[in-house]
Amino acid sequence: QVRLTEAGGGSTQAGGSLTLSCRSNGYTYNTDCLGWFRQRSGEKREGVASFYIGGGSTEYADSVKGRFTISQTTAKNAVELQMNSLQSEDTGMYYCVQWVARAGQCLGYLNYGYNHWGQGTQVTVFA
């Protein structure tokens, strides 16, 4: 069974930075994506950032472009999300997810095939 282990998160003041990390204990195929989804209070779940294992391409939600950076670590099955210039609107539960890409595209194709979720880590940004 695939299990995703998350680390990082916590709380910071607006304008601060946090780093999230995620490692999959399963095999990551070249057709997989690794990334982060978040659930903010009263909002729909949204994809934040993704890394396409097969080609290394990244995708970001418009709300985090220019502030968040996702990267693969030296381990193929692990990614980090560097979050800078955090805003109170970034507060929420962040989930690491491994899922199948569609033609190299990740965000927007969460349910294209299987998807595996971590337990989530809380990010709180104080205004």
PDB file of C-alpha atoms in Angstrom:
ATOM      1  CA  GLN A   1       0.000   0.000   0.000  1.00  0.00           C
ATOM      2  CA  VAL A   2       1.361   3.386  -0.956  1.00  0.00           C
ATOM      3  CA  ARG A   3       1.897   5.709   1.949  1.00  0.00           C
ATOM      4  CA  LEU A   4       2.899   9.339   1.718  1.00  0.00           C
ATOM      5  CA  THR A   5       4.800  10.845   4.623  1.00  0.00           C
ATOM      6  CA  GLU A   6       4.628  14.600   5.055  1.00  0.00           C
ATOM      7  CA  ALA A   7       6.786  16.895   7.128  1.00  0.00           C
ATOM      8  CA  GLY A   8       6.955  20.608   7.690  1.00  0.00           C
ATOM      9  CA  GLY A   9       4.091  23.009   8.023  1.00  0.00           C
ATOM     10  CA  GLY A  10       3.363  24.916  11.173  1.00  0.00           C
ATOM     11  CA  SER A  11       2.658  28.593  11.663  1.00  0.00           C
ATOM     12  CA  THR A  12       4.248  31.877  10.665  1.00  0.00           C
ATOM     13  CA  GLN A  13       3.467  35.538  10.282  1.00  0.00           C
ATOM     14  CA  ALA A  14       2.303  36.929   6.973  1.00  0.00           C
ATOM     15  CA  GLY A  15       5.271  37.419   4.695  1.00  0.00           C
ATOM     16  CA  GLY A  16       7.075  34.480   6.209  1.00  0.00           C
ATOM     17  CA  SER A  17       8.173  31.176   4.696  1.00  0.00           C
ATOM     18  CA  LEU A  18       7.580  27.509   5.324  1.00  0.00           C
ATOM     19  CA  THR A  19       8.750  24.331   3.639  1.00  0.00           C
ATOM     20  CA  LEU A  20       6.738  21.157   3.219  1.00  0.00           C
ATOM     21  CA  SER A  21       8.278  17.842   2.289  1.00  0.00           C
ATOM     22  CA  CYS A  22       6.724  14.605   1.136  1.00  0.00           C
ATOM     23  CA  ARG A  23       8.071  11.138   0.490  1.00  0.00           C
ATOM     24  CA  SER A  24       6.240   8.203  -1.040  1.00  0.00           C
ATOM     25  CA  ASN A  25       7.077   4.738   0.237  1.00  0.00           C
ATOM     26  CA  GLY A  26       5.868   3.235  -3.022  1.00  0.00           C
ATOM     27  CA  TYR A  27       7.287   3.171  -6.496  1.00  0.00           C
ATOM     28  CA  THR A  28       6.876   6.384  -8.454  1.00  0.00           C
ATOM     29  CA  TYR A  29       6.266   5.770 -12.144  1.00  0.00           C
ATOM     30  CA  ASN A  30       7.294   8.177 -14.856  1.00  0.00           C
ATOM     31  CA  THR A  31       3.592   8.710 -15.484  1.00  0.00           C
ATOM     32  CA  ASP A  32       3.010   9.895 -11.916  1.00  0.00           C
ATOM     33  CA  CYS A  33       2.642  13.291 -10.374  1.00  0.00           C
ATOM     34  CA  LEU A  34       3.661  14.255  -6.864  1.00  0.00           C
ATOM     35  CA  GLY A  35       2.211  17.406  -5.436  1.00  0.00           C
ATOM     36  CA  TRP A  36       0.137  19.257  -2.914  1.00  0.00           C
ATOM     37  CA  PHE A  37      -3.530  19.979  -2.516  1.00  0.00           C
ATOM     38  CA  ARG A  38      -4.974  22.153   0.191  1.00  0.00           C
ATOM     39  CA  GLN A  39      -8.257  22.495   1.983  1.00  0.00           C
ATOM     40  CA  ARG A  40      -9.024  25.933   3.346  1.00  0.00           C
ATOM     41  CA  SER A  41     -11.891  26.537   5.717  1.00  0.00           C
ATOM     42  CA  GLY A  42     -15.133  26.926   3.794  1.00  0.00           C
ATOM     43  CA  GLU A  43     -13.421  26.444   0.443  1.00  0.00           C
ATOM     44  CA  LYS A  44     -13.268  23.648  -2.086  1.00  0.00           C
ATOM     45  CA  ARG A  45     -10.160  21.525  -2.170  1.00  0.00           C
ATOM     46  CA  GLU A  46      -7.664  22.934  -4.644  1.00  0.00           C
ATOM     47  CA  GLY A  47      -4.474  21.809  -6.271  1.00  0.00           C
ATOM     48  CA  VAL A  48      -1.571  23.997  -5.224  1.00  0.00           C
ATOM     49  CA  ALA A  49       1.488  22.637  -6.996  1.00  0.00           C
ATOM     50  CA  SER A  50       2.578  19.536  -8.844  1.00  0.00           C
ATOM     51  CA  PHE A  51       5.711  17.874 -10.146  1.00  0.00           C
ATOM     52  CA  TYR A  52       5.538  15.525 -13.124  1.00  0.00           C
ATOM     53  CA  ILE A  53       7.924  12.636 -12.476  1.00  0.00           C
ATOM     54  CA  GLY A  54       8.347  11.736 -16.126  1.00  0.00           C
ATOM     55  CA  GLY A  55       9.476  15.114 -17.399  1.00  0.00           C
ATOM     56  CA  GLY A  56      10.128  17.292 -14.381  1.00  0.00           C
ATOM     57  CA  SER A  57       7.558  19.893 -15.352  1.00  0.00           C
ATOM     58  CA  THR A  58       5.782  21.838 -12.634  1.00  0.00           C
ATOM     59  CA  GLU A  59       2.345  23.405 -12.371  1.00  0.00           C
ATOM     60  CA  TYR A  60       0.966  25.911  -9.897  1.00  0.00           C
ATOM     61  CA  ALA A  61      -2.364  27.362  -8.912  1.00  0.00           C
ATOM     62  CA  ASP A  62      -2.632  30.996  -9.982  1.00  0.00           C
ATOM     63  CA  SER A  63      -2.926  32.035  -6.350  1.00  0.00           C
ATOM     64  CA  VAL A  64       0.566  30.767  -5.496  1.00  0.00           C
ATOM     65  CA  LYS A  65       2.539  31.429  -8.679  1.00  0.00           C
ATOM     66  CA  GLY A  66       5.694  33.351  -7.975  1.00  0.00           C
ATOM     67  CA  ARG A  67       5.531  32.517  -4.273  1.00  0.00           C
ATOM     68  CA  PHE A  68       5.618  28.715  -4.083  1.00  0.00           C
ATOM     69  CA  THR A  69       8.192  26.402  -5.648  1.00  0.00           C
ATOM     70  CA  ILE A  70       7.933  22.636  -5.873  1.00  0.00           C
ATOM     71  CA  SER A  71      11.018  20.559  -6.528  1.00  0.00           C
ATOM     72  CA  GLN A  72      12.076  16.950  -6.542  1.00  0.00           C
ATOM     73  CA  THR A  73      14.696  15.943  -4.052  1.00  0.00           C
ATOM     74  CA  THR A  74      17.593  13.638  -4.851  1.00  0.00           C
ATOM     75  CA  ALA A  75      15.150  10.813  -4.191  1.00  0.00           C
ATOM     76  CA  LYS A  76      12.820  10.316  -7.131  1.00  0.00           C
ATOM     77  CA  ASN A  77       9.912   9.614  -4.803  1.00  0.00           C
ATOM     78  CA  ALA A  78      10.124  12.810  -2.759  1.00  0.00           C
ATOM     79  CA  VAL A  79       9.293  16.465  -3.305  1.00  0.00           C
ATOM     80  CA  GLU A  80       9.528  19.692  -1.379  1.00  0.00           C
ATOM     81  CA  LEU A  81       7.285  22.726  -1.503  1.00  0.00           C
ATOM     82  CA  GLN A  82       8.984  25.992  -0.635  1.00  0.00           C
ATOM     83  CA  MET A  83       6.371  28.559   0.333  1.00  0.00           C
ATOM     84  CA  ASN A  84       7.445  32.195   0.468  1.00  0.00           C
ATOM     85  CA  SER A  85       5.576  35.453   1.028  1.00  0.00           C
ATOM     86  CA  LEU A  86       2.863  33.543   2.812  1.00  0.00           C
ATOM     87  CA  GLN A  87      -0.493  35.217   3.260  1.00  0.00           C
ATOM     88  CA  SER A  88      -3.329  34.557   5.668  1.00  0.00           C
ATOM     89  CA  GLU A  89      -5.275  33.130   2.709  1.00  0.00           C
ATOM     90  CA  ASP A  90      -2.715  30.320   2.516  1.00  0.00           C
ATOM     91  CA  THR A  91      -3.897  28.967   5.856  1.00  0.00           C
ATOM     92  CA  GLY A  92      -5.266  25.457   5.548  1.00  0.00           C
ATOM     93  CA  MET A  93      -4.556  21.746   5.603  1.00  0.00           C
ATOM     94  CA  TYR A  94      -2.023  20.717   2.987  1.00  0.00           C
ATOM     95  CA  TYR A  95      -2.061  17.178   1.605  1.00  0.00           C
ATOM     96  CA  CYS A  96       0.662  15.453  -0.349  1.00  0.00           C
ATOM     97  CA  VAL A  97      -0.740  13.412  -3.203  1.00  0.00           C
ATOM     98  CA  GLN A  98       0.621  10.924  -5.713  1.00  0.00           C
ATOM     99  CA  TRP A  99      -1.516  10.475  -8.802  1.00  0.00           C
ATOM    100  CA  VAL A 100      -1.469   9.649 -12.485  1.00  0.00           C
ATOM    101  CA  ALA A 101      -0.770  12.371 -15.020  1.00  0.00           C
ATOM    102  CA  ARG A 102      -2.690  12.743 -18.254  1.00  0.00           C
ATOM    103  CA  ALA A 103      -0.382  13.424 -21.177  1.00  0.00           C
ATOM    104  CA  GLY A 104       2.143  14.951 -18.826  1.00  0.00           C
ATOM    105  CA  GLN A 105      -0.372  17.262 -17.194  1.00  0.00           C
ATOM    106  CA  CYS A 106      -1.033  17.018 -13.472  1.00  0.00           C
ATOM    107  CA  LEU A 107      -3.231  19.651 -11.851  1.00  0.00           C
ATOM    108  CA  GLY A 108      -6.759  19.139 -13.078  1.00  0.00           C
ATOM    109  CA  TYR A 109      -6.328  15.392 -13.571  1.00  0.00           C
ATOM    110  CA  LEU A 110      -6.403  14.170  -9.990  1.00  0.00           C
ATOM    111  CA  ASN A 111      -9.013  11.527 -10.747  1.00  0.00           C
ATOM    112  CA  TYR A 112      -7.592  10.392 -14.111  1.00  0.00           C
ATOM    113  CA  GLY A 113      -6.303   7.225 -12.439  1.00  0.00           C
ATOM    114  CA  TYR A 114      -5.339   6.207  -8.936  1.00  0.00           C
ATOM    115  CA  ASN A 115      -4.487   8.767  -6.307  1.00  0.00           C
ATOM    116  CA  HIS A 116      -2.845   8.305  -2.945  1.00  0.00           C
ATOM    117  CA  TRP A 117      -3.044  10.838  -0.136  1.00  0.00           C
ATOM    118  CA  GLY A 118      -0.984  11.738   2.874  1.00  0.00           C
ATOM    119  CA  GLN A 119      -2.615  12.533   6.190  1.00  0.00           C
ATOM    120  CA  GLY A 120      -2.124  16.257   5.798  1.00  0.00           C
ATOM    121  CA  THR A 121      -0.158  18.930   7.583  1.00  0.00           C
ATOM    122  CA  GLN A 122      -1.551  22.211   8.887  1.00  0.00           C
ATOM    123  CA  VAL A 123      -0.247  25.540   7.679  1.00  0.00           C
ATOM    124  CA  THR A 124      -1.338  28.631   9.593  1.00  0.00           C
ATOM    125  CA  VAL A 125      -0.405  32.150   8.559  1.00  0.00           C
ATOM    126  CA  PHE A 126      -1.171  34.981  10.970  1.00  0.00           C
ATOM    127  CA  ALA A 127      -2.062  38.325   9.452  1.00  0.00           C
TER     128      ALA A 127
END
